[in-house]
GROMACS .gro file of C-alpha atoms in nm:
model
  413
    1MET     CA    1  -3.861  -0.803   0.072
    2GLY     CA    2  -3.589  -0.820  -0.222
    3ASP     CA    3  -3.585  -0.442  -0.093
    4HIS     CA    4  -3.476  -0.641   0.292
    5GLU     CA    5  -3.209  -0.866   0.134
    6SER     CA    6  -3.073  -0.566  -0.103
    7SER     CA    7  -3.031  -0.360   0.220
    8LYS     CA    8  -2.918  -0.646   0.426
    9LEU     CA    9  -2.535  -0.586   0.553
   10ASP     CA   10  -2.270  -0.918   0.477
   11HIS     CA   11  -2.067  -0.870   0.780
   12GLU     CA   12  -1.788  -1.053   0.691
   13ASN     CA   13  -1.760  -0.898   0.339
   14HIS     CA   14  -1.800  -0.585   0.463
   15LEU     CA   15  -1.462  -0.635   0.672
   16LEU     CA   16  -1.220  -0.792   0.392
   17LEU     CA   17  -1.106  -0.448   0.318
   18ASP     CA   18  -1.055  -0.358   0.726
   19GLN     CA   19  -0.762  -0.613   0.710
   20PRO     CA   20  -0.503  -0.434   0.755
   21LEU     CA   21  -0.645  -0.201   0.988
   22LEU     CA   22  -0.595  -0.513   1.223
   23GLN     CA   23  -0.372  -0.693   1.050
   24LEU     CA   24  -0.112  -0.378   1.075
   25PRO     CA   25  -0.055  -0.401   1.438
   26VAL     CA   26   0.002  -0.713   1.492
   27GLU     CA   27   0.275  -0.715   1.245
   28LEU     CA   28   0.358  -0.389   1.437
   29LEU     CA   29   0.379  -0.563   1.778
   30ARG     CA   30   0.544  -0.877   1.621
   31LYS     CA   31   0.858  -0.619   1.508
   32ASN     CA   32   0.952  -0.513   1.816
   33LEU     CA   33   0.924  -0.750   2.010
   34ARG     CA   34   1.160  -0.926   1.792
   35SER     CA   35   1.372  -0.625   1.823
   36ALA     CA   36   1.353  -0.617   2.216
   37ARG     CA   37   1.465  -0.991   2.215
   38PHE     CA   38   1.732  -0.938   1.955
   39GLU     CA   39   1.900  -0.657   2.235
   40VAL     CA   40   1.846  -0.844   2.525
   41GLU     CA   41   1.996  -1.128   2.330
   42LYS     CA   42   2.299  -0.957   2.171
   43ASP     CA   43   2.414  -0.739   2.481
   44GLY     CA   44   2.327  -1.020   2.757
   45SER     CA   45   2.605  -1.234   2.545
   46PHE     CA   46   2.772  -0.962   2.534
   47VAL     CA   47   2.776  -0.934   2.945
   48LYS     CA   48   2.811  -1.301   3.016
   49GLU     CA   49   3.061  -1.372   2.813
   50THR     CA   50   3.275  -1.016   2.921
   51LEU     CA   51   3.204  -1.135   3.370
   52LYS     CA   52   3.310  -1.461   3.248
   53LYS     CA   53   3.631  -1.378   3.070
   54THR     CA   54   3.673  -1.121   3.382
   55ALA     CA   55   3.603  -1.382   3.648
   56THR     CA   56   3.881  -1.541   3.532
   57ASP     CA   57   4.171  -1.318   3.483
   58SER     CA   58   4.115  -1.220   3.786
   59VAL     CA   59   4.136  -1.561   4.019
   60ASN     CA   60   4.385  -1.608   3.741
   61GLY     CA   61   4.613  -1.259   3.896
   62ARG     CA   62   4.620  -1.123   3.560
   63ILE     CA   63   4.452  -0.833   3.572
   64SER     CA   64   4.446  -0.602   3.880
   65GLN     CA   65   4.150  -0.585   4.112
   66ALA     CA   66   4.118  -0.166   3.934
   67ASP     CA   67   4.065  -0.294   3.675
   68VAL     CA   68   3.755  -0.585   3.722
   69VAL     CA   69   3.597  -0.266   3.869
   70LYS     CA   70   3.575  -0.066   3.576
   71THR     CA   71   3.506  -0.364   3.369
   72LEU     CA   72   3.182  -0.382   3.605
   73ASP     CA   73   3.120  -0.046   3.596
   74SER     CA   74   3.140  -0.037   3.191
   75MET     CA   75   2.806  -0.402   3.211
   76ILE     CA   76   2.619  -0.216   3.435
   77ALA     CA   77   2.587   0.077   3.192
   78ARG     CA   78   2.568  -0.200   2.857
   79MET     CA   79   2.321  -0.282   3.067
   80ARG     CA   80   2.166   0.043   3.252
   81GLY     CA   81   2.100   0.128   2.799
   82VAL     CA   82   1.963  -0.223   2.739
   83LYS     CA   83   1.693  -0.113   3.044
   84ARG     CA   84   1.659   0.211   2.806
   85LYS     CA   85   1.567   0.047   2.518
   86LEU     CA   86   1.371  -0.177   2.680
   87THR     CA   87   1.187   0.061   2.850
   88ALA     CA   88   1.139   0.206   2.425
   89PHE     CA   89   1.026  -0.142   2.338
   90ALA     CA   90   0.757  -0.135   2.554
   91GLU     CA   91   0.618   0.227   2.517
   92GLU     CA   92   0.623   0.128   2.164
   93GLU     CA   93   0.426  -0.162   2.313
   94ASN     CA   94   0.166  -0.019   2.486
   95ARG     CA   95   0.079   0.245   2.204
   96LEU     CA   96   0.043  -0.065   1.915
   97HIS     CA   97  -0.211  -0.219   2.171
   98ARG     CA   98  -0.391   0.097   2.215
   99HIS     CA   99  -0.421   0.098   1.869
  100GLU     CA  100  -0.597  -0.246   1.857
  101GLU     CA  101  -0.815  -0.217   2.072
  102ALA     CA  102  -0.947   0.125   1.918
  103ARG     CA  103  -0.987  -0.088   1.584
  104ALA     CA  104  -1.119  -0.395   1.724
  105LYS     CA  105  -1.429  -0.196   1.934
  106HIS     CA  106  -1.426   0.025   1.569
  107LEU     CA  107  -1.537  -0.330   1.394
  108ALA     CA  108  -1.699  -0.494   1.668
  109GLU     CA  109  -1.953  -0.184   1.598
  110LEU     CA  110  -2.075  -0.290   1.277
  111TYR     CA  111  -2.173  -0.594   1.439
  112THR     CA  112  -2.484  -0.455   1.625
  113MET     CA  113  -2.604  -0.265   1.257
  114TYR     CA  114  -2.755  -0.512   1.024
  115SER     CA  115  -2.932  -0.335   0.769
  116VAL     CA  116  -2.757   0.004   0.521
  117ASP     CA  117  -3.047   0.222   0.651
  118ASP     CA  118  -2.902   0.220   0.993
  119VAL     CA  119  -2.910   0.549   1.125
  120LYS     CA  120  -2.522   0.423   1.227
  121TYR     CA  121  -2.412   0.323   0.930
  122GLU     CA  122  -2.392   0.614   0.812
  123SER     CA  123  -2.163   0.764   1.055
  124TRP     CA  124  -1.910   0.404   1.066
  125SER     CA  125  -1.861   0.449   0.663
  126ARG     CA  126  -1.740   0.795   0.691
  127THR     CA  127  -1.488   0.705   0.900
  128ARG     CA  128  -1.392   0.429   0.698
  129LEU     CA  129  -1.418   0.698   0.354
  130ASP     CA  130  -1.150   0.905   0.591
  131ARG     CA  131  -0.948   0.615   0.659
  132LEU     CA  132  -0.884   0.524   0.334
  133LEU     CA  133  -0.860   0.898   0.264
  134ILE     CA  134  -0.602   0.878   0.522
  135ASP     CA  135  -0.389   0.550   0.372
  136TYR     CA  136  -0.434   0.703  -0.001
  137LEU     CA  137  -0.272   1.059   0.139
  138LEU     CA  138   0.046   0.899   0.277
  139ARG     CA  139   0.089   0.627   0.042
  140GLN     CA  140   0.157   0.957  -0.184
  141GLY     CA  141   0.288   1.113   0.041
  142TYR     CA  142   0.148   1.366   0.209
  143VAL     CA  143   0.210   1.278   0.546
  144ASP     CA  144   0.093   1.663   0.701
  145SER     CA  145  -0.242   1.643   0.541
  146ALA     CA  146  -0.304   1.281   0.616
  147ARG     CA  147  -0.202   1.384   0.967
  148GLU     CA  148  -0.451   1.679   1.010
  149LEU     CA  149  -0.768   1.511   0.834
  150ALA     CA  150  -0.660   1.246   1.111
  151GLN     CA  151  -0.646   1.506   1.342
  152ALA     CA  152  -0.983   1.697   1.307
  153ARG     CA  153  -1.171   1.304   1.279
  154GLY     CA  154  -1.111   1.226   1.602
  155ILE     CA  155  -0.905   0.897   1.415
  156GLU     CA  156  -0.609   0.891   1.518
  157LEU     CA  157  -0.563   0.556   1.659
  158LEU     CA  158  -0.721   0.384   1.321
  159VAL     CA  159  -0.476   0.442   1.113
  160ASP     CA  160  -0.033   0.417   1.117
  161VAL     CA  161   0.061   0.763   0.997
  162ASP     CA  162   0.409   0.735   1.217
  163THR     CA  163   0.469   0.429   1.039
  164PHE     CA  164   0.388   0.546   0.692
  165GLU     CA  165   0.555   0.884   0.789
  166GLN     CA  166   0.916   0.671   0.802
  167MET     CA  167   0.859   0.477   0.495
  168ASN     CA  168   0.845   0.830   0.300
  169ARG     CA  169   1.080   0.950   0.462
  170ILE     CA  170   1.360   0.688   0.383
  171ARG     CA  171   1.182   0.720   0.066
  172GLN     CA  172   1.301   1.073  -0.005
  173CYS     CA  173   1.638   0.991   0.123
  174ILE     CA  174   1.660   0.772  -0.198
  175LEU     CA  175   1.463   0.947  -0.423
  176ASN     CA  176   1.766   1.268  -0.337
  177GLY     CA  177   2.037   1.006  -0.382
  178SER     CA  178   2.201   0.857  -0.058
  179VAL     CA  179   2.070   0.523   0.017
  180GLN     CA  180   2.226   0.537   0.402
  181GLU     CA  181   1.913   0.511   0.573
  182ALA     CA  182   1.771   0.256   0.411
  183LEU     CA  183   2.051   0.045   0.461
  184ALA     CA  184   2.015   0.125   0.848
  185TRP     CA  185   1.654   0.021   0.825
  186CYS     CA  186   1.670  -0.324   0.631
  187THR     CA  187   1.990  -0.418   0.952
  188ALA     CA  188   1.836  -0.287   1.212
  189GLY     CA  189   1.754  -0.538   1.455
  190ASP     CA  190   1.603  -0.879   1.324
  191THR     CA  191   1.473  -0.701   1.028
  192LYS     CA  192   1.771  -0.864   0.805
  193LYS     CA  193   1.737  -1.207   0.902
  194GLU     CA  194   1.346  -1.170   0.794
  195LEU     CA  195   1.425  -1.003   0.427
  196ARG     CA  196   1.647  -1.323   0.386
  197LYS     CA  197   1.359  -1.507   0.460
  198MET     CA  198   1.101  -1.345   0.195
  199ASP     CA  199   1.459  -1.341  -0.063
  200SER     CA  200   1.455  -1.033  -0.065
  201ASN     CA  201   1.770  -0.827  -0.304
  202LEU     CA  202   1.660  -0.474  -0.135
  203GLU     CA  203   2.001  -0.459   0.144
  204PHE     CA  204   2.196  -0.625  -0.129
  205MET     CA  205   2.060  -0.375  -0.447
  206LEU     CA  206   2.149  -0.082  -0.202
  207ARG     CA  207   2.528  -0.186  -0.100
  208TYR     CA  208   2.516  -0.229  -0.516
  209GLN     CA  209   2.409   0.111  -0.571
  210GLN     CA  210   2.657   0.243  -0.262
  211TYR     CA  211   2.955   0.040  -0.481
  212ILE     CA  212   2.845   0.225  -0.831
  213GLU     CA  213   2.867   0.543  -0.628
  214ILE     CA  214   3.209   0.491  -0.531
  215VAL     CA  215   3.334   0.405  -0.882
  216ARG     CA  216   3.161   0.709  -1.054
  217THR     CA  217   3.378   0.940  -0.836
  218ARG     CA  218   3.674   0.733  -0.710
  219SER     CA  219   3.881   1.022  -0.870
  220GLN     CA  220   3.763   1.174  -0.546
  221THR     CA  221   3.859   0.908  -0.304
  222ASN     CA  222   4.032   0.610  -0.225
  223PRO     CA  223   4.119   0.401  -0.508
  224ASP     CA  224   4.144   0.123  -0.331
  225GLU     CA  225   3.754   0.142  -0.142
  226ALA     CA  226   3.540   0.062  -0.476
  227LEU     CA  227   3.733  -0.296  -0.428
  228ALA     CA  228   3.678  -0.304  -0.077
  229HIS     CA  229   3.345  -0.315  -0.039
  230ALA     CA  230   3.266  -0.493  -0.349
  231ARG     CA  231   3.453  -0.776  -0.220
  232LYS     CA  232   3.243  -0.717   0.119
  233TYR     CA  233   2.890  -0.708   0.037
  234LEU     CA  234   2.889  -0.812  -0.352
  235PHE     CA  235   3.140  -1.089  -0.447
  236PRO     CA  236   3.006  -1.314  -0.106
  237TYR     CA  237   2.608  -1.340  -0.311
  238LYS     CA  238   2.820  -1.404  -0.666
  239SER     CA  239   2.593  -1.714  -0.660
  240THR     CA  240   2.308  -1.553  -0.709
  241TYR     CA  241   2.347  -1.195  -0.827
  242ARG     CA  242   2.599  -1.329  -1.097
  243LYS     CA  243   2.458  -1.016  -1.358
  244GLU     CA  244   2.575  -0.777  -1.157
  245CYS     CA  245   2.868  -0.894  -0.988
  246TYR     CA  246   3.001  -0.943  -1.352
  247ASN     CA  247   2.929  -0.558  -1.437
  248ALA     CA  248   3.038  -0.370  -1.140
  249CYS     CA  249   3.436  -0.608  -1.247
  250GLY     CA  250   3.365  -0.418  -1.571
  251LEU     CA  251   3.233  -0.094  -1.488
  252LEU     CA  252   3.611  -0.075  -1.179
  253GLY     CA  253   3.779  -0.188  -1.548
  254MET     CA  254   3.583   0.188  -1.719
  255LEU     CA  255   3.643   0.541  -1.683
  256PRO     CA  256   3.378   0.652  -1.610
  257GLN     CA  257   3.375   0.945  -1.960
  258TYR     CA  258   3.362   0.606  -2.108
  259VAL     CA  259   3.046   0.485  -1.962
  260ASP     CA  260   2.782   0.598  -2.215
  261ARG     CA  261   2.923   0.446  -2.512
  262VAL     CA  262   2.837   0.081  -2.396
  263ASP     CA  263   2.445   0.027  -2.274
  264MET     CA  264   2.485  -0.172  -1.991
  265TYR     CA  265   2.711  -0.003  -1.786
  266LYS     CA  266   2.519   0.337  -1.917
  267GLU     CA  267   2.248   0.242  -1.766
  268LEU     CA  268   2.440   0.171  -1.436
  269TYR     CA  269   2.466   0.564  -1.364
  270SER     CA  270   2.087   0.655  -1.506
  271PRO     CA  271   1.911   0.849  -1.252
  272GLU     CA  272   1.643   0.632  -1.308
  273ARG     CA  273   1.742   0.377  -1.106
  274TRP     CA  274   1.684   0.623  -0.787
  275GLN     CA  275   1.312   0.615  -0.832
  276MET     CA  276   1.414   0.196  -0.948
  277LEU     CA  277   1.566   0.173  -0.540
  278ALA     CA  278   1.285   0.368  -0.381
  279ASP     CA  279   1.002   0.142  -0.581
  280LEU     CA  280   1.134  -0.224  -0.438
  281PHE     CA  281   1.223   0.006  -0.054
  282THR     CA  282   0.820   0.026  -0.090
  283SER     CA  283   0.713  -0.251  -0.259
  284THR     CA  284   0.953  -0.407   0.071
  285HIS     CA  285   0.790  -0.232   0.320
  286ASN     CA  286   0.469  -0.295   0.215
  287SER     CA  287   0.543  -0.708   0.234
  288LEU     CA  288   0.711  -0.710   0.485
  289LEU     CA  289   0.423  -0.536   0.713
  290SER     CA  290   0.129  -0.736   0.514
  291LEU     CA  291   0.053  -0.389   0.385
  292PRO     CA  292  -0.107  -0.449   0.016
  293PRO     CA  293   0.047  -0.325  -0.259
  294ILE     CA  294  -0.228  -0.011  -0.396
  295PRO     CA  295  -0.373   0.233  -0.163
  296LEU     CA  296  -0.689   0.061  -0.004
  297LEU     CA  297  -0.919   0.341  -0.144
  298HIS     CA  298  -0.828   0.209  -0.497
  299ILE     CA  299  -0.983  -0.124  -0.394
  300ALA     CA  300  -1.279   0.054  -0.246
  301LEU     CA  301  -1.346   0.240  -0.549
  302SER     CA  302  -1.308  -0.100  -0.800
  303SER     CA  303  -1.473  -0.311  -0.617
  304GLY     CA  304  -1.752  -0.028  -0.622
  305LEU     CA  305  -1.686   0.048  -0.954
  306SER     CA  306  -1.725  -0.283  -1.068
  307ALA     CA  307  -2.065  -0.393  -0.864
  308LEU     CA  308  -2.205  -0.093  -1.101
  309LYS     CA  309  -2.112  -0.162  -1.415
  310THR     CA  310  -2.287  -0.422  -1.702
  311PRO     CA  311  -2.192  -0.469  -2.023
  312ALA     CA  312  -2.448  -0.191  -2.145
  313CYS     CA  313  -2.237   0.084  -1.941
  314HIS     CA  314  -1.942  -0.027  -2.227
  315SER     CA  315  -2.153  -0.133  -2.562
  316ILE     CA  316  -2.063  -0.119  -2.896
  317HIS     CA  317  -2.322   0.194  -2.930
  318PRO     CA  318  -2.196   0.489  -2.997
  319ASN     CA  319  -2.439   0.727  -2.761
  320ALA     CA  320  -2.421   0.429  -2.473
  321ALA     CA  321  -2.211   0.625  -2.229
  322ALA     CA  322  -2.400   0.958  -2.337
  323VAL     CA  323  -2.546   1.193  -2.094
  324PRO     CA  324  -2.888   1.314  -2.073
  325SER     CA  325  -2.885   1.611  -2.346
  326HIS     CA  326  -3.094   1.911  -2.312
  327HIS     CA  327  -3.436   1.777  -2.405
  328THR     CA  328  -3.401   1.528  -2.111
  329SER     CA  329  -3.674   1.668  -1.839
  330LEU     CA  330  -3.485   1.647  -1.484
  331SER     CA  331  -3.722   1.296  -1.444
  332LEU     CA  332  -3.505   1.163  -1.648
  333ALA     CA  333  -3.192   1.236  -1.615
  334THR     CA  334  -3.219   1.038  -1.280
  335SER     CA  335  -3.215   0.766  -1.387
  336VAL     CA  336  -2.907   0.746  -1.617
  337CYS     CA  337  -2.636   0.473  -1.451
  338PRO     CA  338  -2.395   0.607  -1.238
  339ILE     CA  339  -2.106   0.406  -1.487
  340CYS     CA  340  -2.253   0.538  -1.834
  341SER     CA  341  -2.199   0.890  -1.639
  342LYS     CA  342  -1.942   1.141  -1.789
  343GLU     CA  343  -1.719   1.152  -1.441
  344LEU     CA  344  -1.690   0.797  -1.372
  345ASN     CA  345  -1.777   0.615  -1.738
  346GLU     CA  346  -1.422   0.653  -1.879
  347LEU     CA  347  -1.315   0.506  -1.511
  348ALA     CA  348  -1.469   0.244  -1.493
  349ARG     CA  349  -1.377   0.093  -1.856
  350ASN     CA  350  -1.151  -0.154  -1.802
  351VAL     CA  351  -1.337  -0.295  -1.468
  352PRO     CA  352  -1.514  -0.638  -1.469
  353HIS     CA  353  -1.881  -0.650  -1.505
  354ALA     CA  354  -2.069  -0.752  -1.147
  355LEU     CA  355  -2.169  -1.091  -1.106
  356HIS     CA  356  -2.528  -1.046  -1.035
  357SER     CA  357  -2.708  -1.396  -0.874
  358LYS     CA  358  -3.060  -1.271  -0.942
  359SER     CA  359  -3.188  -0.973  -1.194
  360HIS     CA  360  -3.441  -0.719  -1.172
  361VAL     CA  361  -3.653  -0.631  -1.508
  362GLU     CA  362  -3.923  -0.378  -1.527
  363PRO     CA  363  -4.245  -0.536  -1.634
  364ASP     CA  364  -4.393  -0.511  -2.009
  365LEU     CA  365  -4.092  -0.475  -2.115
  366LEU     CA  366  -4.076  -0.258  -2.553
  367LEU     CA  367  -3.729  -0.313  -2.753
  368LEU     CA  368  -3.665  -0.001  -2.910
  369PRO     CA  369  -3.522   0.073  -3.275
  370ASN     CA  370  -3.172   0.127  -3.124
  371GLY     CA  371  -3.124  -0.197  -2.874
  372ARG     CA  372  -3.262  -0.041  -2.578
  373ALA     CA  373  -3.541  -0.147  -2.337
  374TYR     CA  374  -3.775   0.020  -2.102
  375GLY     CA  375  -4.104  -0.098  -1.920
  376LYS     CA  376  -4.355   0.031  -2.082
  377ALA     CA  377  -4.554   0.263  -1.860
  378ARG     CA  378  -4.247   0.439  -1.772
  379LEU     CA  379  -4.200   0.497  -2.198
  380GLU     CA  380  -4.591   0.663  -2.174
  381GLU     CA  381  -4.517   0.877  -1.877
  382CYS     CA  382  -4.193   1.025  -1.992
  383ALA     CA  383  -4.361   1.040  -2.303
  384LYS     CA  384  -4.636   1.259  -2.159
  385GLN     CA  385  -4.373   1.463  -1.943
  386ALA     CA  386  -4.200   1.577  -2.301
  387GLY     CA  387  -4.549   1.703  -2.411
  388LEU     CA  388  -4.472   1.426  -2.706
  389PRO     CA  389  -4.756   1.350  -2.930
  390LEU     CA  390  -4.948   1.049  -2.895
  391GLY     CA  391  -4.813   0.738  -3.060
  392GLU     CA  392  -4.445   0.818  -3.036
  393VAL     CA  393  -4.170   0.783  -2.733
  394LYS     CA  394  -3.882   0.884  -2.660
  395ASP     CA  395  -3.557   0.679  -2.555
  396LEU     CA  396  -3.514   0.747  -2.151
  397ARG     CA  397  -3.072   0.794  -2.263
  398THR     CA  398  -3.035   0.925  -2.633
  399GLY     CA  399  -3.328   1.158  -2.656
  400ASP     CA  400  -3.401   0.973  -2.964
  401VAL     CA  401  -3.772   0.969  -3.019
  402TYR     CA  402  -3.924   0.650  -3.223
  403LYS     CA  403  -4.241   0.536  -3.362
  404ALA     CA  404  -4.500   0.316  -3.167
  405GLU     CA  405  -4.516   0.117  -3.440
  406GLU     CA  406  -4.161   0.050  -3.400
  407LEU     CA  407  -4.122  -0.142  -3.038
  408LYS     CA  408  -4.088  -0.436  -2.994
  409LYS     CA  409  -4.190  -0.662  -2.681
  410VAL     CA  410  -3.945  -0.849  -2.493
  411PHE     CA  411  -3.976  -1.132  -2.365
  412ILE     CA  412  -3.779  -1.287  -2.129
  413SER     CA  413  -3.710  -1.650  -2.150
   0.00000   0.00000   0.00000
């Protein structure tokens, strides 16, 4: 009964990690719809106003018939441009619907399995691991490797290569010292309005960096360009970003060769600001699309390590995490806890311990002098395999040998 309960699948908890799998296409669909609506409203308003003005001027005789025809032709050309944009939005919507359908089908397959021993579960979990690996590769910037893995496994519809490829391209542009691509992303469609709802400071910080670069190279540009930029993009937000606006004013009055003498202004010219802006863009991009701030692989690995970790894995005993010595037989080595292994012990040091509502212990527990407890039958079997004299036992973990009279009986209360 216990084995059956432990192998039974808890579908709801099992899918907690897969929420972004369904959520991201939905967020992209919403963003696509908002962008399409924005284009329709913008160009629709322009055409209506132009048409109204043209009709009024034509009735009043203020423009000629040729000008009316020319204006109508320009409106028709503009609406054709809107049609092309809406066609692209429709194609993107169909693509996202295919992604959503494939992902819903993939997650629905889990509900046809009721145990981790099911033969179909191994294939499903392998696909899930591939998805987590691809997500990790995409977040680390290895887009080509992620794309090839997705194609090799046939799971292109279950991953979001294009979304992360765009993010990594913009992030790399920032690291290369350019904010134009990030600013274009901030102002595309109604993204600007969504960022304001989030109280994001990304656009302001990008404009601020633009100003810093203009001031840095002011000897090569128009001296009034920096002041014009500050008046247009920085000073309207001086109530919110008072410190940055004050620093902008002070930076304008200081020559670049003297900036290093003042720490406040020296920091503004630091190359580390580009890394800060890249990280700010990444976090804002993930928040806007409801993506976790860290790779899903890290979350899964942390959960798995925590599920296996016990207080004994990092106890005060010096040999707590030691692997069996060469004197320990192979059968004893297989009993080593995975978290206590050399590969995982340090990795699991800072994760929380598992919460176990049920405990399973061996019968006839005996306590060794070093504080470890094992079942009597297992100690006797291992001593026999190790060829120890009668009345001696060996610690399964450390290989230390003790007399039988040194052992104490353990009673669970």
